[in-house]
XYZ file of N, CA and C in Angstrom:
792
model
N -6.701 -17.129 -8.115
C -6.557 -15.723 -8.506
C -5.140 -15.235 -8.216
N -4.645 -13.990 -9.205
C -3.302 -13.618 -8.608
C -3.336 -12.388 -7.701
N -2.265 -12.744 -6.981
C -1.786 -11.682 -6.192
C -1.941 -10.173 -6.822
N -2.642 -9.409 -5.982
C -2.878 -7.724 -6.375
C -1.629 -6.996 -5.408
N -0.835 -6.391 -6.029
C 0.282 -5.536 -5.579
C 0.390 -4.198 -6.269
N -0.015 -3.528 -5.327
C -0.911 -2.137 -5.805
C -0.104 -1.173 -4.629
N 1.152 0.040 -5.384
C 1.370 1.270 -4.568
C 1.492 2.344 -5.541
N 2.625 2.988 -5.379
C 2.081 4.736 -5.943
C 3.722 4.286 -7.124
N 3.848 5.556 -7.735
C 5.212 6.119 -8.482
C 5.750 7.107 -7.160
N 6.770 6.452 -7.060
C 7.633 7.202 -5.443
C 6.446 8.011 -4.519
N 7.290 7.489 -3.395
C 6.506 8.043 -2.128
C 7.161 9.370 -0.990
N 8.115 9.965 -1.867
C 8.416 11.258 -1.357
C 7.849 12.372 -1.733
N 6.785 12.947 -1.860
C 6.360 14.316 -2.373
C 5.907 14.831 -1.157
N 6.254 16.329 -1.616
C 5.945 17.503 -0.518
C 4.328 17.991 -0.344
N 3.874 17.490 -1.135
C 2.775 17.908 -1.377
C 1.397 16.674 -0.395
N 1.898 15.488 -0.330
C 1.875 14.777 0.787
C 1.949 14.651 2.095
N 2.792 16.124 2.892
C 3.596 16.162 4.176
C 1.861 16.674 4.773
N 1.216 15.918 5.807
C 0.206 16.437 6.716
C -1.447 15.908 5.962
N -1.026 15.080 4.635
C -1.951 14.797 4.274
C -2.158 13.042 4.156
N -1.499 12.592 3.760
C -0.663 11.548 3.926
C -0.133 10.785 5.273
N 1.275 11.807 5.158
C 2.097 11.895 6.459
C 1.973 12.519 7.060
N 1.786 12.029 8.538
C 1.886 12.618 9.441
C 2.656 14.111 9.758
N 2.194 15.095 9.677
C 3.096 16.660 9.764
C 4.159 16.592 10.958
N 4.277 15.756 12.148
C 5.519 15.719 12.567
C 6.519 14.688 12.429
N 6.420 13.937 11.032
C 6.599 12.735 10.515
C 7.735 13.421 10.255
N 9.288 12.981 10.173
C 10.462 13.076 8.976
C 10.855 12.718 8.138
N 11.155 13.627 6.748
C 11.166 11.939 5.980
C 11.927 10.960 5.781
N 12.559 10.727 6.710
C 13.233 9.443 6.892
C 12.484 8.809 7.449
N 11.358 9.125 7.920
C 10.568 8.256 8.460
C 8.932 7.876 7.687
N 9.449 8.507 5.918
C 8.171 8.253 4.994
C 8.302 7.104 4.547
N 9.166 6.301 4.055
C 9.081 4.765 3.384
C 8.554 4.010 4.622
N 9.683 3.973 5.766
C 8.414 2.781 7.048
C 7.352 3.130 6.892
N 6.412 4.253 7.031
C 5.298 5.053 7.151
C 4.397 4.396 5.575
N 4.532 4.877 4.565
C 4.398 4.037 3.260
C 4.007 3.136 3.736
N 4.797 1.773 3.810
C 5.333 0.500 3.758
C 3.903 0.077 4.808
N 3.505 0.627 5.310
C 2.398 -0.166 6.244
C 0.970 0.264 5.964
N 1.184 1.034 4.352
C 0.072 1.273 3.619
C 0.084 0.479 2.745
N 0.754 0.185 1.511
C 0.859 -0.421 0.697
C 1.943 -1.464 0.515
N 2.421 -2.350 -0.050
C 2.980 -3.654 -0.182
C 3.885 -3.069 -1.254
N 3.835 -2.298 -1.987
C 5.404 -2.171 -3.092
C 5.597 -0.245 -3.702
N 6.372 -0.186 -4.481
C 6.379 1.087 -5.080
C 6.762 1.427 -5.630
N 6.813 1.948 -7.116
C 7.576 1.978 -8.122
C 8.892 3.183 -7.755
N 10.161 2.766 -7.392
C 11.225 4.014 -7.697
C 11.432 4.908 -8.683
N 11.283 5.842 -8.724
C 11.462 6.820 -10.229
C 12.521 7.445 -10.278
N 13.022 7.810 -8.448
C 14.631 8.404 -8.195
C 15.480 7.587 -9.359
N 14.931 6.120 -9.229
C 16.552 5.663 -10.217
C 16.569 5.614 -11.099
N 15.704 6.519 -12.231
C 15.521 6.767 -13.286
C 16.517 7.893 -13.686
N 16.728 8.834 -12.692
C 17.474 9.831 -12.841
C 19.006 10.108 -12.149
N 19.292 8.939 -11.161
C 20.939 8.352 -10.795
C 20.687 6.859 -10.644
N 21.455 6.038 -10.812
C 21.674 5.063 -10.103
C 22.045 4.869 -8.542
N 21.689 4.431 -7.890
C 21.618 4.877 -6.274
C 22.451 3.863 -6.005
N 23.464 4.566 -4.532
C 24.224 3.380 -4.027
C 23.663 2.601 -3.275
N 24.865 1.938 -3.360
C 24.692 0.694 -2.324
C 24.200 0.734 -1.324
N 24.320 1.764 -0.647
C 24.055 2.042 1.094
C 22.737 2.588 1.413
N 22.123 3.531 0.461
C 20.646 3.540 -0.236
C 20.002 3.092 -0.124
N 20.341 2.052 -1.204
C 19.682 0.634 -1.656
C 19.818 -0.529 -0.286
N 20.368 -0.426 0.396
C 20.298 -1.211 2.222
C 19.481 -0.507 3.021
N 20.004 1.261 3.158
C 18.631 1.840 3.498
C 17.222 1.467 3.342
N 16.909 1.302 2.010
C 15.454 1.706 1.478
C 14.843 0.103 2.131
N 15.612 -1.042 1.682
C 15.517 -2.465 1.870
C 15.056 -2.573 3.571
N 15.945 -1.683 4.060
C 15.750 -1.961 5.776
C 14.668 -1.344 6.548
N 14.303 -0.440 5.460
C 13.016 0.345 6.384
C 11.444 -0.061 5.629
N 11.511 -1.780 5.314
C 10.208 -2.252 5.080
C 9.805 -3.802 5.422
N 8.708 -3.852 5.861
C 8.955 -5.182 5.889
C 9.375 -6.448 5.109
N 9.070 -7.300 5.693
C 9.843 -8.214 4.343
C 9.154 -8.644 3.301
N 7.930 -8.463 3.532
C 6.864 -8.892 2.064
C 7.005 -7.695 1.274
N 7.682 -6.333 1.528
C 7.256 -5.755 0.906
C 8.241 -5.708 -0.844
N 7.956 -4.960 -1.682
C 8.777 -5.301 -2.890
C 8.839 -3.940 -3.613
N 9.757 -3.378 -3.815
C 10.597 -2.703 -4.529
C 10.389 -2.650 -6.231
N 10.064 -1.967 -6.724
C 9.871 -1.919 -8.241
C 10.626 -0.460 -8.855
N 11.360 -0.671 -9.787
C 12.807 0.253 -9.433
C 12.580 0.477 -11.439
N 12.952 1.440 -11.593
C 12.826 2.331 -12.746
C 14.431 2.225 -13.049
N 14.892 1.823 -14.602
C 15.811 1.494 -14.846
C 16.340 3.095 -15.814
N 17.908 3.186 -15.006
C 18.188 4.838 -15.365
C 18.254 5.159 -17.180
N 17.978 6.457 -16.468
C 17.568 7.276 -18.444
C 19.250 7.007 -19.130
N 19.836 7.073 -18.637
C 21.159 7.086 -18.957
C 21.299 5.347 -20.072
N 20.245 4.752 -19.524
C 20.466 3.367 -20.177
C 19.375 3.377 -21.459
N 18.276 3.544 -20.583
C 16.513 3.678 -21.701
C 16.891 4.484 -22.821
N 17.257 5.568 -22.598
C 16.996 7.167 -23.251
C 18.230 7.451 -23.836
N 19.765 6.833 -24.277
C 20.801 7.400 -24.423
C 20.302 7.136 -26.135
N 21.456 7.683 -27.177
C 21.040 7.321 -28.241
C 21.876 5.934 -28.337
N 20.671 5.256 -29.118
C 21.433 3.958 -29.768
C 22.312 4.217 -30.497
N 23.318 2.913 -30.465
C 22.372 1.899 -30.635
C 22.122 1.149 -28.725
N 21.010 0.492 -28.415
C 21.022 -0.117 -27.457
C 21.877 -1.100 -26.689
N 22.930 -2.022 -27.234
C 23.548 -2.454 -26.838
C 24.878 -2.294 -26.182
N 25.046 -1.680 -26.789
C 26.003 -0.560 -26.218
C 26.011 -0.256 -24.505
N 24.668 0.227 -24.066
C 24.629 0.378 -23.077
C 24.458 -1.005 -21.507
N 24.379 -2.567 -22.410
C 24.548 -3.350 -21.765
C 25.504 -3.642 -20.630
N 26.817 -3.382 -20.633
C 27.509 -3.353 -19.502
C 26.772 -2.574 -18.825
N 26.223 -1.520 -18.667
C 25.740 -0.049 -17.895
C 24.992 -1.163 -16.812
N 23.746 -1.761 -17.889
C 22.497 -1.938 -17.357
C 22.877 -3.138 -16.446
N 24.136 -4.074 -16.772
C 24.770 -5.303 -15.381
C 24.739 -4.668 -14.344
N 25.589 -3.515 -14.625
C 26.576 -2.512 -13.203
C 25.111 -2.244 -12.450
N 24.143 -1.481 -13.130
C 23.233 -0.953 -12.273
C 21.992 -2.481 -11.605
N 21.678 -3.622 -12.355
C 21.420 -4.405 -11.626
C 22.005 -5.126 -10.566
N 23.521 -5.013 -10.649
C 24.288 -5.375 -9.498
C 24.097 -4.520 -8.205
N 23.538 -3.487 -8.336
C 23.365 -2.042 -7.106
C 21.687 -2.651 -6.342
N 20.952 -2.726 -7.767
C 20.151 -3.015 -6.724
C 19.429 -4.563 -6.617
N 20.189 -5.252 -7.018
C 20.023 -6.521 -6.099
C 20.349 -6.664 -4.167
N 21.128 -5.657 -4.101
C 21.417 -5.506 -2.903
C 19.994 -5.134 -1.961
N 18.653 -4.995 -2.914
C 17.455 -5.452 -2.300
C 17.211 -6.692 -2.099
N 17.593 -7.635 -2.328
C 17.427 -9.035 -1.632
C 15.972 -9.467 -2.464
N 15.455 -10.500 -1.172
C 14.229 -10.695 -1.896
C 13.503 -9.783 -1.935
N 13.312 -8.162 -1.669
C 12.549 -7.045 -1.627
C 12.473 -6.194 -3.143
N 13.082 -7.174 -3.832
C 13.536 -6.609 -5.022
C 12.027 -7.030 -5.849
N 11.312 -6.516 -6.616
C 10.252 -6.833 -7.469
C 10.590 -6.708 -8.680
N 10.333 -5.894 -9.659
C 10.483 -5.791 -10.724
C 11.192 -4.584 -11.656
N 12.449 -5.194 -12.494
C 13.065 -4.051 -12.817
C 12.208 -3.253 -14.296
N 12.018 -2.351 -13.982
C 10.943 -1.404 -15.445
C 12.006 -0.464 -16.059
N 11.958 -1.429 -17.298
C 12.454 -0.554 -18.742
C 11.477 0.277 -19.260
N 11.706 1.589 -19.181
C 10.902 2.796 -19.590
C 11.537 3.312 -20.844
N 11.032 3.072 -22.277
C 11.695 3.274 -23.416
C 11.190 4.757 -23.902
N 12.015 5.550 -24.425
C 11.316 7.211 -25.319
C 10.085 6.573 -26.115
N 9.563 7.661 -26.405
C 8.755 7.329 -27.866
C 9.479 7.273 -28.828
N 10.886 7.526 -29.225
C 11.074 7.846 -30.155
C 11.895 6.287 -30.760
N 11.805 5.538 -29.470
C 12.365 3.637 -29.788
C 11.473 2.976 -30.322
N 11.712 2.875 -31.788
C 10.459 2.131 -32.322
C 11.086 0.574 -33.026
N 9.913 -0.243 -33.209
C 10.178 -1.522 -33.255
C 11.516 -1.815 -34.654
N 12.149 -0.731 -35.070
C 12.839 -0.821 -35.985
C 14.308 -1.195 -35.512
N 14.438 -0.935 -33.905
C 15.351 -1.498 -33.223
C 14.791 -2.986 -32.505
N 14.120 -3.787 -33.008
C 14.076 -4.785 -32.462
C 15.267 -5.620 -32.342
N 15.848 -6.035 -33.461
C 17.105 -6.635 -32.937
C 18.256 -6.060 -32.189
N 17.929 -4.783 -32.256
C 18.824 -4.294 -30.725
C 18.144 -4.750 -29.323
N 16.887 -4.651 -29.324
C 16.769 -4.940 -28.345
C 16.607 -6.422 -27.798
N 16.413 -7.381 -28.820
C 16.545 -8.769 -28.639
C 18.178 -8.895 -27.866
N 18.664 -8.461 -28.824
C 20.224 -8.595 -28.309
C 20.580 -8.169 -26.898
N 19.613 -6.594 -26.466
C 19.801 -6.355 -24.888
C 19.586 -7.392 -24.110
N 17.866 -8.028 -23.979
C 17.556 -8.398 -23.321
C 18.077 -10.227 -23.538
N 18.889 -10.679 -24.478
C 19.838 -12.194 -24.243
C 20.911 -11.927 -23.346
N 21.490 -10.384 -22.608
C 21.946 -10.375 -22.372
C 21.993 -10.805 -20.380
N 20.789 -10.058 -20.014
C 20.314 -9.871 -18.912
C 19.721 -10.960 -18.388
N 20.502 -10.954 -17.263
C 20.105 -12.037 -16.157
C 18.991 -12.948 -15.867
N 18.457 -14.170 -16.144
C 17.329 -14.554 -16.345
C 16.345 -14.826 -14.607
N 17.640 -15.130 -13.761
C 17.052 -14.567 -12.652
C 16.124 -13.316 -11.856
N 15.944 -12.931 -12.831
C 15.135 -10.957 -12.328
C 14.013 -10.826 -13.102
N 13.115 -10.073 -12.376
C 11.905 -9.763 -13.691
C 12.167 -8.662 -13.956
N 11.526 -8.573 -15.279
C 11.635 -7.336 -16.213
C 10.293 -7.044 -16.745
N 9.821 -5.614 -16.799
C 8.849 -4.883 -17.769
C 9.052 -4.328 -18.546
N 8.475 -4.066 -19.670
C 8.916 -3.239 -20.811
C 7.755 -2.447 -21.453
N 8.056 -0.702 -21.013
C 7.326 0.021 -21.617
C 7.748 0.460 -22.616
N 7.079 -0.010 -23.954
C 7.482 0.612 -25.290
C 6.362 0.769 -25.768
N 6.610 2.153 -25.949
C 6.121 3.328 -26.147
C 5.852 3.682 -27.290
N 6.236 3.434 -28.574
C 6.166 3.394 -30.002
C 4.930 2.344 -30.383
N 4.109 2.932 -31.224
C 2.547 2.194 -31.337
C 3.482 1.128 -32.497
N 4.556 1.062 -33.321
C 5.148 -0.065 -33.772
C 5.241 -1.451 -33.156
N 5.693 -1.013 -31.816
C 5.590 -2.225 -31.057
C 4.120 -3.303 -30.726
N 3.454 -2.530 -31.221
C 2.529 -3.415 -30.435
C 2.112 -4.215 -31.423
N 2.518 -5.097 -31.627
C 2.614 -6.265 -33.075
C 2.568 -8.036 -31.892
N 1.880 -8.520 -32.825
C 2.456 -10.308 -32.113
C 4.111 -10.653 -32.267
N 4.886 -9.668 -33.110
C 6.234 -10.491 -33.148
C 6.973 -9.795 -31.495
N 6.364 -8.422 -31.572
C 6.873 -8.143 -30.001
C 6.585 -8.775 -28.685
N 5.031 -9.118 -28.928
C 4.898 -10.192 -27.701
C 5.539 -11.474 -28.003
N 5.702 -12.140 -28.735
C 6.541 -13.091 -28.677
C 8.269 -13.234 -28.636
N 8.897 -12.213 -28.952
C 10.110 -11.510 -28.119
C 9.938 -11.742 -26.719
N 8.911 -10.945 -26.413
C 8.921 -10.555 -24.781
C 8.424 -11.944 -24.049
N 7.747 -12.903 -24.891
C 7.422 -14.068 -24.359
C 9.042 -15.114 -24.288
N 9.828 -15.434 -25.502
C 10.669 -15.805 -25.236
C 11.960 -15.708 -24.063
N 11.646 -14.300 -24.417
C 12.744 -13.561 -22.852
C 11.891 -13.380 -21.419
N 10.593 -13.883 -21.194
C 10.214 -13.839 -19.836
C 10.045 -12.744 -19.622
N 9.814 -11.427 -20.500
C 9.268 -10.073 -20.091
C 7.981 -10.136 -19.993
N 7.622 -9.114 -18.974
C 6.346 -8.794 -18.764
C 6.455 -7.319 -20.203
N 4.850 -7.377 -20.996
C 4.676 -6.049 -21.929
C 3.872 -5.108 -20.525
N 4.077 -4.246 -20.686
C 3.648 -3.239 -19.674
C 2.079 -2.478 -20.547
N 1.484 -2.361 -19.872
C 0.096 -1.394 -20.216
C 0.156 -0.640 -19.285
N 0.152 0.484 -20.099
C -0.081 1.723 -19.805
C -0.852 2.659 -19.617
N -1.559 3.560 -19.341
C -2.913 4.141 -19.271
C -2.311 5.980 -18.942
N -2.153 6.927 -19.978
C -2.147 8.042 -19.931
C -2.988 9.060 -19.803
N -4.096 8.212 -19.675
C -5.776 8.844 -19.884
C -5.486 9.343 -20.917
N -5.459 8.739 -21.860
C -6.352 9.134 -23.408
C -6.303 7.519 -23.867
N -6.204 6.793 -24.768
C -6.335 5.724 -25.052
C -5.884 4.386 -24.209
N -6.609 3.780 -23.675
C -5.627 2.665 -22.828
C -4.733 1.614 -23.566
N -3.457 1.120 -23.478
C -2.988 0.402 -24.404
C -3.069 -1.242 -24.462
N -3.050 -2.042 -25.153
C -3.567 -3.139 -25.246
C -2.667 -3.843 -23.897
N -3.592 -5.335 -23.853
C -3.055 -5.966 -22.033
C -2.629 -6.957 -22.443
N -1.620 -7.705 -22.802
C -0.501 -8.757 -23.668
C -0.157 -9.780 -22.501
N -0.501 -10.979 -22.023
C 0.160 -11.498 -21.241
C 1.247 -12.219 -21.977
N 2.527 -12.488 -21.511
C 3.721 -11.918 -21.998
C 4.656 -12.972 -20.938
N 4.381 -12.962 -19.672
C 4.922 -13.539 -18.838
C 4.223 -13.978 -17.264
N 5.059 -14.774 -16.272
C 4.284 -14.915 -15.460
C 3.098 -13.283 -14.658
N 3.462 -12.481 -14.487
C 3.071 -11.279 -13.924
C 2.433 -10.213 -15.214
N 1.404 -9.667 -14.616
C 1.361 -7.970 -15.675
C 1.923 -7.100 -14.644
N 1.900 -6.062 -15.380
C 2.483 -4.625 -15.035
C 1.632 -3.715 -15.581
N 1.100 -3.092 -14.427
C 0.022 -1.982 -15.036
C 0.582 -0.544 -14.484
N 0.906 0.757 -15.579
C 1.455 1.992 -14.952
C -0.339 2.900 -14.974
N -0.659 3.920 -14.261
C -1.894 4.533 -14.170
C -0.605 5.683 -14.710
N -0.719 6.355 -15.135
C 0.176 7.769 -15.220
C -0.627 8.864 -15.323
N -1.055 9.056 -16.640
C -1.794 10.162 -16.581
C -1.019 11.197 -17.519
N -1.658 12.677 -17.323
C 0.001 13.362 -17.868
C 0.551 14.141 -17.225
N 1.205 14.354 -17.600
C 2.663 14.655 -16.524
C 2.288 16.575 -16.579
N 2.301 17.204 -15.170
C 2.106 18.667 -15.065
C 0.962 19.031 -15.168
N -0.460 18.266 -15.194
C -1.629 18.253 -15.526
C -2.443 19.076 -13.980
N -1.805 18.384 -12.888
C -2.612 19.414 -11.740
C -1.550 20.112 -10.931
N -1.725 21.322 -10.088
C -1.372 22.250 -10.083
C -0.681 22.041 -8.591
N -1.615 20.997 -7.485
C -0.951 20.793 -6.829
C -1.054 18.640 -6.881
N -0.741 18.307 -5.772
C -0.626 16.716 -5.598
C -1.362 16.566 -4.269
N -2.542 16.877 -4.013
C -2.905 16.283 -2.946
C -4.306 15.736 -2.412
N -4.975 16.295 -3.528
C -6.564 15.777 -3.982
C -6.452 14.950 -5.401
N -7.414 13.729 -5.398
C -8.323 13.373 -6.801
C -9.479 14.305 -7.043
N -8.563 15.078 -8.364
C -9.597 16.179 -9.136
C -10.316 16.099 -9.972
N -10.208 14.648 -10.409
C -10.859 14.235 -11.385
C -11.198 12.552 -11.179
N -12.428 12.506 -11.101
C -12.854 10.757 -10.541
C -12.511 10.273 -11.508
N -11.735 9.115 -11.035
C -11.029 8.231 -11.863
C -12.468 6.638 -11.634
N -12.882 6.481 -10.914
C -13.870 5.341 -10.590
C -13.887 4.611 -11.834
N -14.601 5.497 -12.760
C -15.019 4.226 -14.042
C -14.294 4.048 -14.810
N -12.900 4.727 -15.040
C -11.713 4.127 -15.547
C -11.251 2.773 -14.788
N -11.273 2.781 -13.200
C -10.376 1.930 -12.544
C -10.910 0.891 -12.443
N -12.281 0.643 -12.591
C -13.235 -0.413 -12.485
C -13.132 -1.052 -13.856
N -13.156 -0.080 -15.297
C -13.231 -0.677 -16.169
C -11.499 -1.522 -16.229
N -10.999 -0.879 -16.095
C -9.478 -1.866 -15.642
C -9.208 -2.855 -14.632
N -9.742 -2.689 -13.587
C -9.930 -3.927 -12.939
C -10.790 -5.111 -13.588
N -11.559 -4.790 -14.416
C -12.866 -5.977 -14.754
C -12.011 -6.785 -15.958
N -11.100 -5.539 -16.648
C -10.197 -5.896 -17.847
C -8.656 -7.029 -17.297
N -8.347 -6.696 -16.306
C -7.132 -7.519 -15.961
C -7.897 -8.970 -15.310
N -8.803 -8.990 -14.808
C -9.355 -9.960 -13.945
C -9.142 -10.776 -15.313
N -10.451 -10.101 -16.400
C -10.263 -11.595 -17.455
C -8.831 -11.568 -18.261
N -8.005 -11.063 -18.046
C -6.556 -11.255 -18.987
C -5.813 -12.335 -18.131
N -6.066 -12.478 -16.635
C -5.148 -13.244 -16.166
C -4.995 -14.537 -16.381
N -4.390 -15.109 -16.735
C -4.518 -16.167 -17.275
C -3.683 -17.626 -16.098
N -4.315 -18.639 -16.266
C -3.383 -19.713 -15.089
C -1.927 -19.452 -15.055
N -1.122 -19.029 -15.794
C 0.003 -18.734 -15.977
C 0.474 -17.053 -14.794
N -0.666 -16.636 -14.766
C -0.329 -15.006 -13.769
C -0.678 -14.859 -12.594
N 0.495 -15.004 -11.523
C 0.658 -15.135 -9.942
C 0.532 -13.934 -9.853
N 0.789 -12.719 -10.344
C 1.001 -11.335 -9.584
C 0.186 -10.796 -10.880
N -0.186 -9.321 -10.576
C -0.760 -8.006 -10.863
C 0.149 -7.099 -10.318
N 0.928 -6.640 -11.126
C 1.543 -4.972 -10.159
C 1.024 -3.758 -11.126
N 0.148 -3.082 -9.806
C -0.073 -2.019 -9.985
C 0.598 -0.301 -9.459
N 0.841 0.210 -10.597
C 1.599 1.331 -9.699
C 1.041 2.890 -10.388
N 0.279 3.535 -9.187
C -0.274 4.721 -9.781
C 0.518 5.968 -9.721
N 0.891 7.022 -10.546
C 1.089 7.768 -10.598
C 0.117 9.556 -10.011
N 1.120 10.549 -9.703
C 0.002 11.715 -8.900
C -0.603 11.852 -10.183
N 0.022 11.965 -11.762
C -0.644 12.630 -12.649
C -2.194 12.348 -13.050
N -2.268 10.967 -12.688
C -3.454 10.403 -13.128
C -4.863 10.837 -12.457
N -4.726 11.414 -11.520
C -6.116 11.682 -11.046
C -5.587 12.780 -10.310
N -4.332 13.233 -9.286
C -4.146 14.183 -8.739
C -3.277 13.855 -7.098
N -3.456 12.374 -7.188
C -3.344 12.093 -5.510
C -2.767 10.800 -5.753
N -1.843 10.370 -5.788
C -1.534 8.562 -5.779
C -2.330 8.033 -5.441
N -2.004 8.644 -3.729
C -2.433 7.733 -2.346
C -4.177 6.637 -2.585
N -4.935 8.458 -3.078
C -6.280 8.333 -2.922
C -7.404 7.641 -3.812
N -5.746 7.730 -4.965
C -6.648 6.465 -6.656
C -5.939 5.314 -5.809
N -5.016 5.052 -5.478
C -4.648 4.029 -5.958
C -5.532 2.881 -4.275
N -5.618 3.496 -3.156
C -6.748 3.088 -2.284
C -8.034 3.043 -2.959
N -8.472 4.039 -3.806
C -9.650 3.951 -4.391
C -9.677 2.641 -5.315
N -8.848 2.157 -6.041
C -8.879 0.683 -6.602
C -8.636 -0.548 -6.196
N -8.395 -0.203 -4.334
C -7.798 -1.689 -3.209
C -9.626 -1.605 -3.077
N -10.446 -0.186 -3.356
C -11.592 -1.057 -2.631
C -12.626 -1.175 -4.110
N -12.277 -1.189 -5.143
C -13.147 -1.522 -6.067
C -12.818 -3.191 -6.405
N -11.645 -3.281 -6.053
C -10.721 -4.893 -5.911
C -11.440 -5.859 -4.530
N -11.851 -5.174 -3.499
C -12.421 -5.510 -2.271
C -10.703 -5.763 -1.086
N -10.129 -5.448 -1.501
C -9.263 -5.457 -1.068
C -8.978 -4.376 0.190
N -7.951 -4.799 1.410
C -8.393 -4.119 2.194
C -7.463 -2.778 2.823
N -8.103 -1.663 2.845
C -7.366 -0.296 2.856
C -7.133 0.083 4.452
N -5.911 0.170 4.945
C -5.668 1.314 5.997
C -5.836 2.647 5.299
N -6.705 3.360 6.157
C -6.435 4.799 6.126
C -5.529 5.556 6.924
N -4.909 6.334 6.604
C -3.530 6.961 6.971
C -4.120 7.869 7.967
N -3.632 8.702 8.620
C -3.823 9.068 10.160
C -3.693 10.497 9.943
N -4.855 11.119 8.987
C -5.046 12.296 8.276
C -5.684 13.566 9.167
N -4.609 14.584 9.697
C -4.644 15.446 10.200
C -5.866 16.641 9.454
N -5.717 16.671 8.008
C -7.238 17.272 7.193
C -7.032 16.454 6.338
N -8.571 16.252 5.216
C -8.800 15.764 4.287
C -9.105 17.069 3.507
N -8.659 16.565 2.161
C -8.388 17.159 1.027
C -9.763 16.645 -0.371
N -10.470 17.581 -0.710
C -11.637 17.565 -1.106
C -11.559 17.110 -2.763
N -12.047 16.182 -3.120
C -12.278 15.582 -4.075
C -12.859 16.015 -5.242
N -12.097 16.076 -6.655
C -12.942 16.527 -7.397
C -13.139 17.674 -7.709
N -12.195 18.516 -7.276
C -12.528 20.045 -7.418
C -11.601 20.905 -7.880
């Protein structure tokens, strides 16, 4: 069976402080704190700068060493207008920043607009001959064009993982693609009002997705990364523990000053 590597979309929210974290916790002291809950975590900060160097040693130093880093590749690269290649030098410079995660480094996620549709395929063939064959890569594309056999076999030639996605409304097809999947929970974005309860039971979604990746994995897939988002149910923390134990997998509970009521 493969490895289950299951954490949240970033682990700084305020809405977390006393529920989560500890209320005399600092947050410089939320990633160690994290890190001895879950095993990885998708970055979303570097979606919106590229982070330095010293950061990127920071973030590396305050986890253990199994743990792994899954880092959101900046809008400035995904999101600029094409054509895509163009922005290839960009996307070296910024994998050179955060390799400086070492082996803590997991997987770099290309997050494409909707509006990138498979009509740039040979732009993007051309990106990804460019990029380092040493690193993994995901690719969320987002355009229902893409989802064709000539794209999985792109993404098979170049060693990409296809990313499935789950916005709660249609789930998108599960493509093995490469050694690993990549599963995002998202949800939609501004949907609850605050971040600190599951307001909406996610159970028979997460089960029906767990039962769905079990049979996709194929001898070829060492890892599962899972990374939940607050939008999807209301709470990272509390879906994405809620699917370590539908997995049987095993949950610390965090050192919760009140609990926050479910479902409501």
């Amino acid at each position: 069976m493969p490895r289950w590597r299951l954490g949240t979309v970033g682990f700084g929210y305020a809405d977390w402080n006393g529920l989560f974290y500890p209320p005399e916790l600092k947050s410089t002291g939320h990633l160690s704190y994290y890190a001895k809950h879950f095993d990885t975590v998708e970055l979303d900060t570097t979606f919106h700068a590229v982070p330095t160097a010293g950061r990127v040693e920071r973030w590396a130093s305050a986890v253990p060493d199994d743990f792994r880093f899954c880092v959101k590749t900046p809008k400035e690269i995904s999101h600029a207008p094409p054509p895509l290649s163009k922005r290839t030098g960009a996307m070296l410079e910024f994998l050179d920043v955060v390799r400086g995660f070492g082996a803590r480094l997991g997987v770099i996620l290309l997050q494409f607009p909707p509006s990138f549709d498979a009509g740039d395929a040979g732009e993007l063939e051309n990106f990804l001959k460019a990029l380092p064959t040493d690193l993994r890569y995901a690719l969320e594309l987002r355009h229902a064009s893409w989802n064709t056999d000539l794209t999985a076999a792109l993404l098979r030639e170049h060693r990409c993982c296809c990313v499935a996605g789950d916005y709660f409304d249609q789930p998108w097809d599960l493509r093995v693609t490469t050694d690993f999947l990549y599963v995002r929970w998202i949800g939609e974005h501004g949907r609850f009002p605050t971040l600190d309860r599951e307001r909406v039971d996610p159970t028979e979604r997460l089960e029906w997705w767990a039962q769905r990746l079990k049979q996709a994995a194929t001898p070829e897939v060492n890892t599962i990364w899972g990374l939940v988002n607050n939008d999807f149910s209301g709470y990272a923390v509390g879906t994405c523990n809620r699917l370590k134990r539908i997995l049987a997998l095993p949950v610390k509970e965090p050192q919760r000053p009140r609990q926050g009521e479910l479902f409501t």
